[in-house]
PDB file of C-alpha atoms and ligand atoms in Angstrom:
ATOM      1  CA  MET F   1       0.000   0.000   0.000  1.00 98.00           C
ATOM      2  CA  LYS F   2       1.163   3.533  -0.680  1.00 98.00           C
ATOM      3  CA  VAL F   3       0.287   5.703   2.321  1.00 98.00           C
ATOM      4  CA  LEU F   4       0.445   9.460   2.763  1.00 98.00           C
ATOM      5  CA  LEU F   5       1.131  10.039   6.465  1.00 98.00           C
ATOM      6  CA  LEU F   6       0.415  13.520   7.772  1.00 98.00           C
ATOM      7  CA  GLY F   7       2.289  14.224  11.004  1.00 98.00           C
ATOM      8  CA  ALA F   8       5.054  11.718  10.234  1.00 98.00           C
ATOM      9  CA  SER F   9       7.558  13.815  12.213  1.00 98.00           C
ATOM     10  CA  GLY F  10       5.532  13.618  15.441  1.00 98.00           C
ATOM     11  CA  ARG F  11       5.953  11.217  18.352  1.00 98.00           C
ATOM     12  CA  ILE F  12       3.159   8.889  17.268  1.00 98.00           C
ATOM     13  CA  GLY F  13       3.679   9.571  13.548  1.00 98.00           C
ATOM     14  CA  ARG F  14       7.288   8.355  13.605  1.00 98.00           C
ATOM     15  CA  ARG F  15       6.186   5.051  15.168  1.00 98.00           C
ATOM     16  CA  ILE F  16       3.386   4.599  12.601  1.00 98.00           C
ATOM     17  CA  THR F  17       5.916   5.299   9.831  1.00 98.00           C
ATOM     18  CA  THR F  18       8.288   2.639  11.169  1.00 98.00           C
ATOM     19  CA  GLU F  19       5.490   0.078  11.597  1.00 98.00           C
ATOM     20  CA  LEU F  20       4.200   0.615   8.044  1.00 98.00           C
ATOM     21  CA  LEU F  21       7.688   0.450   6.527  1.00 98.00           C
ATOM     22  CA  ASP F  22       8.452  -2.760   8.471  1.00 98.00           C
ATOM     23  CA  ARG F  23       5.333  -4.277   6.898  1.00 98.00           C
ATOM     24  CA  GLY F  24       6.556  -3.419   3.410  1.00 98.00           C
ATOM     25  CA  HIS F  25       4.348  -0.420   2.687  1.00 98.00           C
ATOM     26  CA  ALA F  26       5.579   2.724   0.961  1.00 98.00           C
ATOM     27  CA  VAL F  27       5.163   5.855   3.063  1.00 98.00           C
ATOM     28  CA  THR F  28       5.182   9.503   2.056  1.00 98.00           C
ATOM     29  CA  GLY F  29       5.758  11.383   5.294  1.00 98.00           C
ATOM     30  CA  VAL F  30       4.536  14.959   5.610  1.00 98.00           C
ATOM     31  CA  SER F  31       5.770  17.636   8.001  1.00 98.00           C
ATOM     32  CA  ARG F  32       5.771  21.395   7.622  1.00 98.00           C
ATOM     33  CA  SER F  33       9.554  21.515   7.178  1.00 97.00           C
ATOM     34  CA  GLY F  34       9.707  18.452   4.942  1.00 97.00           C
ATOM     35  CA  ASP F  35      12.050  16.753   7.421  1.00 96.00           C
ATOM     36  CA  VAL F  36      11.418  13.596   9.417  1.00 96.00           C
ATOM     37  CA  ASP F  37      14.441  12.773  11.533  1.00 93.00           C
ATOM     38  CA  GLY F  38      15.777   9.309  12.158  1.00 93.00           C
ATOM     39  CA  ILE F  39      14.016   7.218   9.508  1.00 96.00           C
ATOM     40  CA  ASP F  40      16.050   6.040   6.566  1.00 94.00           C
ATOM     41  CA  ASP F  41      14.311   3.569   4.259  1.00 97.00           C
ATOM     42  CA  PRO F  42      14.143   3.267   0.461  1.00 98.00           C
ATOM     43  CA  ASP F  43      10.327   3.132   0.692  1.00 98.00           C
ATOM     44  CA  PHE F  44      10.152   6.338   2.710  1.00 98.00           C
ATOM     45  CA  GLU F  45       9.934   9.751   1.134  1.00 98.00           C
ATOM     46  CA  THR F  46       9.507  13.009   3.024  1.00 98.00           C
ATOM     47  CA  VAL F  47       7.690  16.055   1.727  1.00 98.00           C
ATOM     48  CA  ALA F  48       6.769  19.482   3.064  1.00 98.00           C
ATOM     49  CA  GLY F  49       3.112  20.381   3.388  1.00 98.00           C
ATOM     50  CA  ASP F  50       0.642  22.327   5.482  1.00 98.00           C
ATOM     51  CA  ALA F  51      -2.226  20.197   6.757  1.00 98.00           C
ATOM     52  CA  THR F  52      -4.409  23.272   7.264  1.00 98.00           C
ATOM     53  CA  ASP F  53      -4.306  23.830   3.508  1.00 98.00           C
ATOM     54  CA  ALA F  54      -6.736  21.614   1.571  1.00 98.00           C
ATOM     55  CA  GLY F  55      -4.912  22.321  -1.697  1.00 98.00           C
ATOM     56  CA  ASP F  56      -1.632  21.087  -0.232  1.00 97.00           C
ATOM     57  CA  VAL F  57      -3.299  17.948   1.118  1.00 98.00           C
ATOM     58  CA  ALA F  58      -5.000  17.226  -2.238  1.00 98.00           C
ATOM     59  CA  GLU F  59      -1.764  17.626  -4.159  1.00 98.00           C
ATOM     60  CA  LEU F  60       0.178  15.414  -1.756  1.00 98.00           C
ATOM     61  CA  ALA F  61      -2.540  12.758  -1.423  1.00 98.00           C
ATOM     62  CA  ALA F  62      -2.920  12.177  -5.156  1.00 98.00           C
ATOM     63  CA  GLY F  63      -1.727   8.731  -6.186  1.00 97.00           C
ATOM     64  CA  HIS F  64      -1.844   7.239  -2.674  1.00 98.00           C
ATOM     65  CA  ASP F  65      -4.043   4.307  -1.594  1.00 98.00           C
ATOM     66  CA  ALA F  66      -4.769   5.846   1.784  1.00 98.00           C
ATOM     67  CA  VAL F  67      -4.204   8.949   3.860  1.00 98.00           C
ATOM     68  CA  ALA F  68      -3.203   8.531   7.498  1.00 98.00           C
ATOM     69  CA  SER F  69      -2.966  11.206  10.154  1.00 98.00           C
ATOM     70  CA  ALA F  70      -0.994  11.556  13.359  1.00 98.00           C
ATOM     71  CA  LEU F  71      -1.499  15.312  13.296  1.00 98.00           C
ATOM     72  CA  GLY F  72      -1.570  17.381  16.435  1.00 98.00           C
ATOM     73  CA  PRO F  73      -1.340  21.090  17.178  1.00 96.00           C
ATOM     74  CA  SER F  74       2.122  22.356  18.152  1.00 92.00           C
ATOM     75  CA  GLU F  75       2.570  23.407  21.785  1.00 90.00           C
ATOM     76  CA  ASP F  76       2.785  27.084  20.805  1.00 92.00           C
ATOM     77  CA  GLU F  77      -0.340  26.895  18.653  1.00 94.00           C
ATOM     78  CA  ASP F  78      -4.059  27.271  19.371  1.00 96.00           C
ATOM     79  CA  VAL F  79      -5.657  23.824  19.642  1.00 97.00           C
ATOM     80  CA  ALA F  80      -8.257  25.000  17.108  1.00 97.00           C
ATOM     81  CA  ALA F  81      -5.572  24.277  14.487  1.00 98.00           C
ATOM     82  CA  LEU F  82      -6.511  20.599  14.883  1.00 98.00           C
ATOM     83  CA  VAL F  83     -10.050  21.314  13.693  1.00 98.00           C
ATOM     84  CA  GLU F  84      -8.701  23.363  10.773  1.00 98.00           C
ATOM     85  CA  MET F  85      -6.500  20.387   9.881  1.00 98.00           C
ATOM     86  CA  ALA F  86      -9.455  17.988   9.979  1.00 98.00           C
ATOM     87  CA  GLU F  87     -11.427  20.271   7.656  1.00 98.00           C
ATOM     88  CA  ALA F  88      -8.546  20.652   5.206  1.00 98.00           C
ATOM     89  CA  VAL F  89      -7.684  16.947   5.269  1.00 98.00           C
ATOM     90  CA  VAL F  90     -11.272  15.878   4.539  1.00 98.00           C
ATOM     91  CA  GLU F  91     -11.483  18.386   1.697  1.00 98.00           C
ATOM     92  CA  GLY F  92      -8.047  17.476   0.313  1.00 98.00           C
ATOM     93  CA  VAL F  93      -8.634  13.705   0.519  1.00 98.00           C
ATOM     94  CA  ARG F  94     -11.941  14.141  -1.307  1.00 98.00           C
ATOM     95  CA  GLU F  95     -10.361  16.337  -3.979  1.00 98.00           C
ATOM     96  CA  ALA F  96      -7.559  13.813  -4.520  1.00 98.00           C
ATOM     97  CA  GLY F  97     -10.097  10.983  -4.922  1.00 98.00           C
ATOM     98  CA  VAL F  98      -8.557   8.894  -2.137  1.00 98.00           C
ATOM     99  CA  ASP F  99     -11.171   6.695  -0.394  1.00 96.00           C
ATOM    100  CA  ARG F 100      -9.485   5.781   2.870  1.00 98.00           C
ATOM    101  CA  LEU F 101      -8.587   8.012   5.838  1.00 98.00           C
ATOM    102  CA  VAL F 102      -7.336   6.788   9.215  1.00 98.00           C
ATOM    103  CA  TRP F 103      -7.088   9.554  11.833  1.00 98.00           C
ATOM    104  CA  THR F 104      -5.303   9.519  15.196  1.00 98.00           C
ATOM    105  CA  GLY F 105      -7.858  10.979  17.567  1.00 98.00           C
ATOM    106  CA  GLY F 106      -8.025  11.644  21.287  1.00 98.00           C
ATOM    107  CA  ALA F 107      -9.245   9.547  24.204  1.00 98.00           C
ATOM    108  CA  GLY F 108     -11.594  12.271  25.485  1.00 98.00           C
ATOM    109  CA  ILE F 109     -14.398  11.277  23.121  1.00 98.00           C
ATOM    110  CA  LEU F 110     -14.519   7.676  24.337  1.00 98.00           C
ATOM    111  CA  GLU F 111     -17.202   6.490  26.720  1.00 98.00           C
ATOM    112  CA  VAL F 112     -16.283   5.279  30.199  1.00 97.00           C
ATOM    113  CA  ALA F 113     -19.911   4.425  30.966  1.00 96.00           C
ATOM    114  CA  PRO F 114     -23.015   4.580  28.780  1.00 97.00           C
ATOM    115  CA  GLY F 115     -23.388   8.205  27.658  1.00 97.00           C
ATOM    116  CA  VAL F 116     -20.363   9.441  29.659  1.00 98.00           C
ATOM    117  CA  GLN F 117     -17.318  10.571  27.697  1.00 98.00           C
ATOM    118  CA  LEU F 118     -13.876  10.522  29.342  1.00 98.00           C
ATOM    119  CA  VAL F 119     -13.489  14.298  28.844  1.00 98.00           C
ATOM    120  CA  ASP F 120     -16.547  14.908  31.030  1.00 98.00           C
ATOM    121  CA  THR F 121     -15.336  12.865  33.996  1.00 97.00           C
ATOM    122  CA  GLU F 122     -14.289  14.603  37.214  1.00 96.00           C
ATOM    123  CA  ASP F 123     -10.679  13.398  37.150  1.00 93.00           C
ATOM    124  CA  PHE F 124      -9.992  14.484  33.581  1.00 97.00           C
ATOM    125  CA  PRO F 125      -7.013  16.892  33.819  1.00 96.00           C
ATOM    126  CA  ASP F 126      -7.929  20.533  33.161  1.00 97.00           C
ATOM    127  CA  GLU F 127      -4.785  21.094  31.113  1.00 96.00           C
ATOM    128  CA  TRP F 128      -5.797  18.389  28.632  1.00 96.00           C
ATOM    129  CA  GLU F 129      -9.355  19.571  28.183  1.00 97.00           C
ATOM    130  CA  PRO F 130      -8.828  22.124  25.351  1.00 97.00           C
ATOM    131  CA  VAL F 131      -7.012  19.662  23.079  1.00 97.00           C
ATOM    132  CA  ALA F 132      -9.472  16.896  23.996  1.00 98.00           C
ATOM    133  CA  ARG F 133     -12.399  19.127  23.004  1.00 98.00           C
ATOM    134  CA  ALA F 134     -10.616  20.106  19.759  1.00 98.00           C
ATOM    135  CA  ALA F 135     -10.105  16.410  18.982  1.00 98.00           C
ATOM    136  CA  ILE F 136     -13.846  15.839  19.469  1.00 98.00           C
ATOM    137  CA  GLU F 137     -14.586  18.738  17.120  1.00 98.00           C
ATOM    138  CA  ALA F 138     -12.189  17.172  14.622  1.00 98.00           C
ATOM    139  CA  TYR F 139     -14.198  13.946  14.974  1.00 98.00           C
ATOM    140  CA  ASP F 140     -17.388  15.844  14.118  1.00 98.00           C
ATOM    141  CA  VAL F 141     -15.741  17.117  10.925  1.00 98.00           C
ATOM    142  CA  ILE F 142     -14.402  13.719   9.893  1.00 98.00           C
ATOM    143  CA  SER F 143     -17.533  11.753  10.754  1.00 98.00           C
ATOM    144  CA  ALA F 144     -19.635  14.050   8.562  1.00 98.00           C
ATOM    145  CA  ALA F 145     -17.653  12.852   5.509  1.00 98.00           C
ATOM    146  CA  GLU F 146     -19.801   9.847   4.633  1.00 96.00           C
ATOM    147  CA  ASP F 147     -18.235   9.599   1.163  1.00 97.00           C
ATOM    148  CA  ILE F 148     -14.813   8.807   2.675  1.00 98.00           C
ATOM    149  CA  GLU F 149     -13.993   5.489   4.385  1.00 98.00           C
ATOM    150  CA  TRP F 150     -12.715   7.083   7.582  1.00 98.00           C
ATOM    151  CA  THR F 151     -11.689   5.559  10.894  1.00 98.00           C
ATOM    152  CA  TYR F 152     -11.074   7.621  14.032  1.00 98.00           C
ATOM    153  CA  LEU F 153      -8.566   5.631  16.069  1.00 98.00           C
ATOM    154  CA  ALA F 154      -8.457   6.950  19.619  1.00 98.00           C
ATOM    155  CA  PRO F 155      -5.577   6.253  22.015  1.00 98.00           C
ATOM    156  CA  PRO F 156      -6.252   5.290  25.630  1.00 98.00           C
ATOM    157  CA  ALA F 157      -5.863   7.828  28.474  1.00 97.00           C
ATOM    158  CA  PHE F 158      -2.079   7.361  28.538  1.00 97.00           C
ATOM    159  CA  ILE F 159       0.134   6.758  25.518  1.00 98.00           C
ATOM    160  CA  GLU F 160       3.896   6.927  25.859  1.00 98.00           C
ATOM    161  CA  PRO F 161       7.005   5.787  24.017  1.00 98.00           C
ATOM    162  CA  GLY F 162       7.730   2.198  24.991  1.00 98.00           C
ATOM    163  CA  GLU F 163       7.938  -1.351  23.763  1.00 98.00           C
ATOM    164  CA  ARG F 164       6.344  -2.997  20.734  1.00 98.00           C
ATOM    165  CA  THR F 165       4.600  -6.086  22.100  1.00 98.00           C
ATOM    166  CA  GLY F 166       2.127  -6.478  19.225  1.00 98.00           C
ATOM    167  CA  GLU F 167      -0.655  -6.802  21.816  1.00 98.00           C
ATOM    168  CA  TYR F 168      -3.643  -4.495  22.113  1.00 98.00           C
ATOM    169  CA  ARG F 169      -7.421  -4.527  22.441  1.00 98.00           C
ATOM    170  CA  THR F 170     -10.013  -2.331  20.759  1.00 98.00           C
ATOM    171  CA  ALA F 171     -13.537  -1.255  21.639  1.00 98.00           C
ATOM    172  CA  GLU F 172     -15.922   0.704  19.453  1.00 98.00           C
ATOM    173  CA  GLY F 173     -16.557   4.098  21.035  1.00 98.00           C
ATOM    174  CA  GLU F 174     -15.271   2.988  24.430  1.00 98.00           C
ATOM    175  CA  LEU F 175     -12.157   3.635  26.491  1.00 98.00           C
ATOM    176  CA  VAL F 176     -10.061   0.466  26.766  1.00 98.00           C
ATOM    177  CA  ALA F 177      -8.772  -0.149  30.298  1.00 97.00           C
ATOM    178  CA  ASP F 178      -7.270  -3.171  32.062  1.00 94.00           C
ATOM    179  CA  ASP F 179      -8.613  -4.973  35.145  1.00 92.00           C
ATOM    180  CA  GLU F 180      -7.045  -2.342  37.433  1.00 94.00           C
ATOM    181  CA  GLY F 181      -8.757   0.430  35.475  1.00 92.00           C
ATOM    182  CA  GLU F 182      -5.468   1.532  33.859  1.00 96.00           C
ATOM    183  CA  SER F 183      -5.983   2.845  30.338  1.00 98.00           C
ATOM    184  CA  ARG F 184      -2.679   2.922  28.507  1.00 98.00           C
ATOM    185  CA  ILE F 185      -0.603   1.745  25.545  1.00 98.00           C
ATOM    186  CA  SER F 186       2.873   2.263  24.152  1.00 98.00           C
ATOM    187  CA  MET F 187       3.095   4.422  21.032  1.00 98.00           C
ATOM    188  CA  GLU F 188       4.678   1.407  19.323  1.00 98.00           C
ATOM    189  CA  ASP F 189       1.636  -0.798  19.994  1.00 98.00           C
ATOM    190  CA  PHE F 190      -0.745   2.002  19.032  1.00 98.00           C
ATOM    191  CA  ALA F 191       1.140   2.028  15.707  1.00 98.00           C
ATOM    192  CA  VAL F 192       0.539  -1.736  15.380  1.00 98.00           C
ATOM    193  CA  ALA F 193      -3.214  -1.188  15.845  1.00 98.00           C
ATOM    194  CA  PHE F 194      -3.136   1.721  13.412  1.00 98.00           C
ATOM    195  CA  ALA F 195      -1.382  -0.330  10.721  1.00 98.00           C
ATOM    196  CA  ASP F 196      -3.778  -3.285  11.265  1.00 98.00           C
ATOM    197  CA  VAL F 197      -6.816  -1.054  10.777  1.00 98.00           C
ATOM    198  CA  LEU F 198      -5.269   0.497   7.687  1.00 98.00           C
ATOM    199  CA  GLU F 199      -4.346  -2.876   6.168  1.00 97.00           C
ATOM    200  CA  ASP F 200      -7.586  -4.666   7.026  1.00 96.00           C
ATOM    201  CA  GLY F 201      -9.896  -1.873   5.926  1.00 92.00           C
ATOM    202  CA  THR F 202     -11.926  -2.521   9.080  1.00 89.00           C
ATOM    203  CA  ALA F 203     -13.640  -0.160  11.529  1.00 96.00           C
ATOM    204  CA  VAL F 204     -14.893   2.064   8.724  1.00 98.00           C
ATOM    205  CA  HIS F 205     -17.121   4.959   9.840  1.00 98.00           C
ATOM    206  CA  THR F 206     -16.470   4.434  13.518  1.00 98.00           C
ATOM    207  CA  GLN F 207     -14.405   5.620  16.467  1.00 97.00           C
ATOM    208  CA  LEU F 208     -12.257   2.833  17.823  1.00 98.00           C
ATOM    209  CA  GLY F 209     -10.621   2.979  21.250  1.00 98.00           C
ATOM    210  CA  VAL F 210      -7.285   1.165  21.594  1.00 98.00           C
ATOM    211  CA  GLY F 211      -5.443   0.020  24.720  1.00 98.00           C
ATOM    212  CA  TYR F 212      -4.029  -2.956  26.589  1.00 97.00           C
TER     213      TYR F 212
HETATM  214  N1  NAP T 301      -4.494  10.191  25.275  1.00 62.44           N
HETATM  215  C1  NAP T 301      -4.746  10.895  24.176  1.00 62.44           C
HETATM  216  O1  NAP T 301      -5.886  11.158  23.811  1.00 62.44           O
HETATM  217  C2  NAP T 301      -3.608  11.370  23.344  1.00 62.44           C
HETATM  218  C3  NAP T 301      -2.319  11.324  23.832  1.00 62.44           C
HETATM  219  C4  NAP T 301      -1.271  11.729  22.997  1.00 62.44           C
HETATM  220  C5  NAP T 301      -1.580  12.227  21.720  1.00 62.44           C
HETATM  221  N2  NAP T 301      -2.857  12.288  21.294  1.00 62.44           N
HETATM  222  C6  NAP T 301      -3.179  12.861  19.970  1.00 62.44           C
HETATM  223  O2  NAP T 301      -2.454  12.166  18.968  1.00 62.44           O
HETATM  224  C7  NAP T 301      -2.038  13.082  17.949  1.00 62.44           C
HETATM  225  C8  NAP T 301      -0.523  12.970  17.740  1.00 62.44           C
HETATM  226  O3  NAP T 301       0.159  13.197  18.973  1.00 62.44           O
HETATM  227  P1  NAP T 301       1.754  13.354  19.063  1.00 62.44           P
HETATM  228  O4  NAP T 301       2.096  13.395  20.510  1.00 62.44           O
HETATM  229  O5  NAP T 301       2.427  12.373  18.179  1.00 62.44           O
HETATM  230  O6  NAP T 301       1.918  14.839  18.464  1.00 62.44           O
HETATM  231  P2  NAP T 301       3.258  15.628  18.041  1.00 62.44           P
HETATM  232  O7  NAP T 301       4.473  14.865  18.455  1.00 62.44           O
HETATM  233  O8  NAP T 301       3.091  17.018  18.539  1.00 62.44           O
HETATM  234  O9  NAP T 301       3.182  15.618  16.445  1.00 62.44           O
HETATM  235  C9  NAP T 301       2.291  16.438  15.752  1.00 62.44           C
HETATM  236  C10 NAP T 301       2.540  16.279  14.265  1.00 62.44           C
HETATM  237  O10 NAP T 301       1.629  17.141  13.546  1.00 62.44           O
HETATM  238  C11 NAP T 301       2.387  17.847  12.579  1.00 62.44           C
HETATM  239  N3  NAP T 301       1.736  19.115  12.260  1.00 62.44           N
HETATM  240  C12 NAP T 301       1.254  20.042  13.126  1.00 62.44           C
HETATM  241  N4  NAP T 301       0.700  21.069  12.435  1.00 62.44           N
HETATM  242  C13 NAP T 301       0.864  20.770  11.117  1.00 62.44           C
HETATM  243  C14 NAP T 301       0.488  21.436   9.919  1.00 62.44           C
HETATM  244  N5  NAP T 301      -0.147  22.610   9.907  1.00 62.44           N
HETATM  245  N6  NAP T 301       0.814  20.847   8.747  1.00 62.44           N
HETATM  246  C15 NAP T 301       1.461  19.646   8.703  1.00 62.44           C
HETATM  247  N7  NAP T 301       1.827  18.977   9.817  1.00 62.44           N
HETATM  248  C16 NAP T 301       1.529  19.532  11.009  1.00 62.44           C
HETATM  249  C17 NAP T 301       3.754  18.030  13.197  1.00 62.44           C
HETATM  250  O11 NAP T 301       4.692  18.265  12.171  1.00 62.44           O
HETATM  251  P3  NAP T 301       5.805  19.462  12.168  1.00 62.44           P
HETATM  252  O12 NAP T 301       5.642  20.192  13.486  1.00 62.44           O
HETATM  253  O13 NAP T 301       7.113  18.734  12.036  1.00 62.44           O
HETATM  254  O14 NAP T 301       5.427  20.241  10.983  1.00 62.44           O
HETATM  255  C18 NAP T 301       3.959  16.662  13.839  1.00 62.44           C
HETATM  256  O15 NAP T 301       4.394  15.739  12.879  1.00 62.44           O
HETATM  257  C19 NAP T 301      -2.478  14.464  18.428  1.00 62.44           C
HETATM  258  O16 NAP T 301      -3.684  14.817  17.787  1.00 62.44           O
HETATM  259  C20 NAP T 301      -2.688  14.299  19.910  1.00 62.44           C
HETATM  260  O17 NAP T 301      -3.646  15.199  20.424  1.00 62.44           O
HETATM  261  C21 NAP T 301      -3.872  11.874  22.074  1.00 62.44           C
END
């Protein structure tokens, strides 16, 4: 598969790039500078592009089998940039005639009990709330695109660099937590789940929570 990966230079994006390359896919990695440090592979090409610009996305997406996103707003940027990116990516993907979009979302949207989203729980950290709400708004943009085969893959509450075990569980619309109530995954295993969803063409038109 030939995949355009937006956000390839990010913490999660670099792990998704590595996982896809290890599986034999060709990856075009996008960052604003055009640089993605630390990945050297004949099937990996890096390009510069602005994910808030639908024209850029359309031009870059053309000729790819799928568009993947590990986009996030920079620390010095308003979180609303994430919603702008979702709008531009949907428009660009549509313009390029690419059918498949897999988006790295946020855990805040996931339900912890029927009708209760993680972002609305008492213990949800205040400092995470703005980006969590922006990620939910991005979901609203993506989920309105019925003509695109989108999947919104949401990490668990905690996702950190770690080990690739190849193990994970998923739940549609729900936060995945273990028996002790811990909701976490390594970025490497999130990348495994991401690549599986992309390869299998499953979980179309849904939000899928991932975790151990
Ligand atoms: N528990 C959770 O819910 C949870 C936890 C962690 C992360 N996440 C979400 O997962 C996503 C990825 O997280 P991360 O930690 O890997 O983020 P990150 O390291 O900050 O990476 C963000 C990526 O987005 C790219 N980007 C930002 N603005 C762009 C633009 N206008 N055009 C093109 N590329 C742009 C950056 O590229 P350049 O800066 O190089 O251009 C970078 O590759 C985020 O949406 C984040 O909110 C969720």
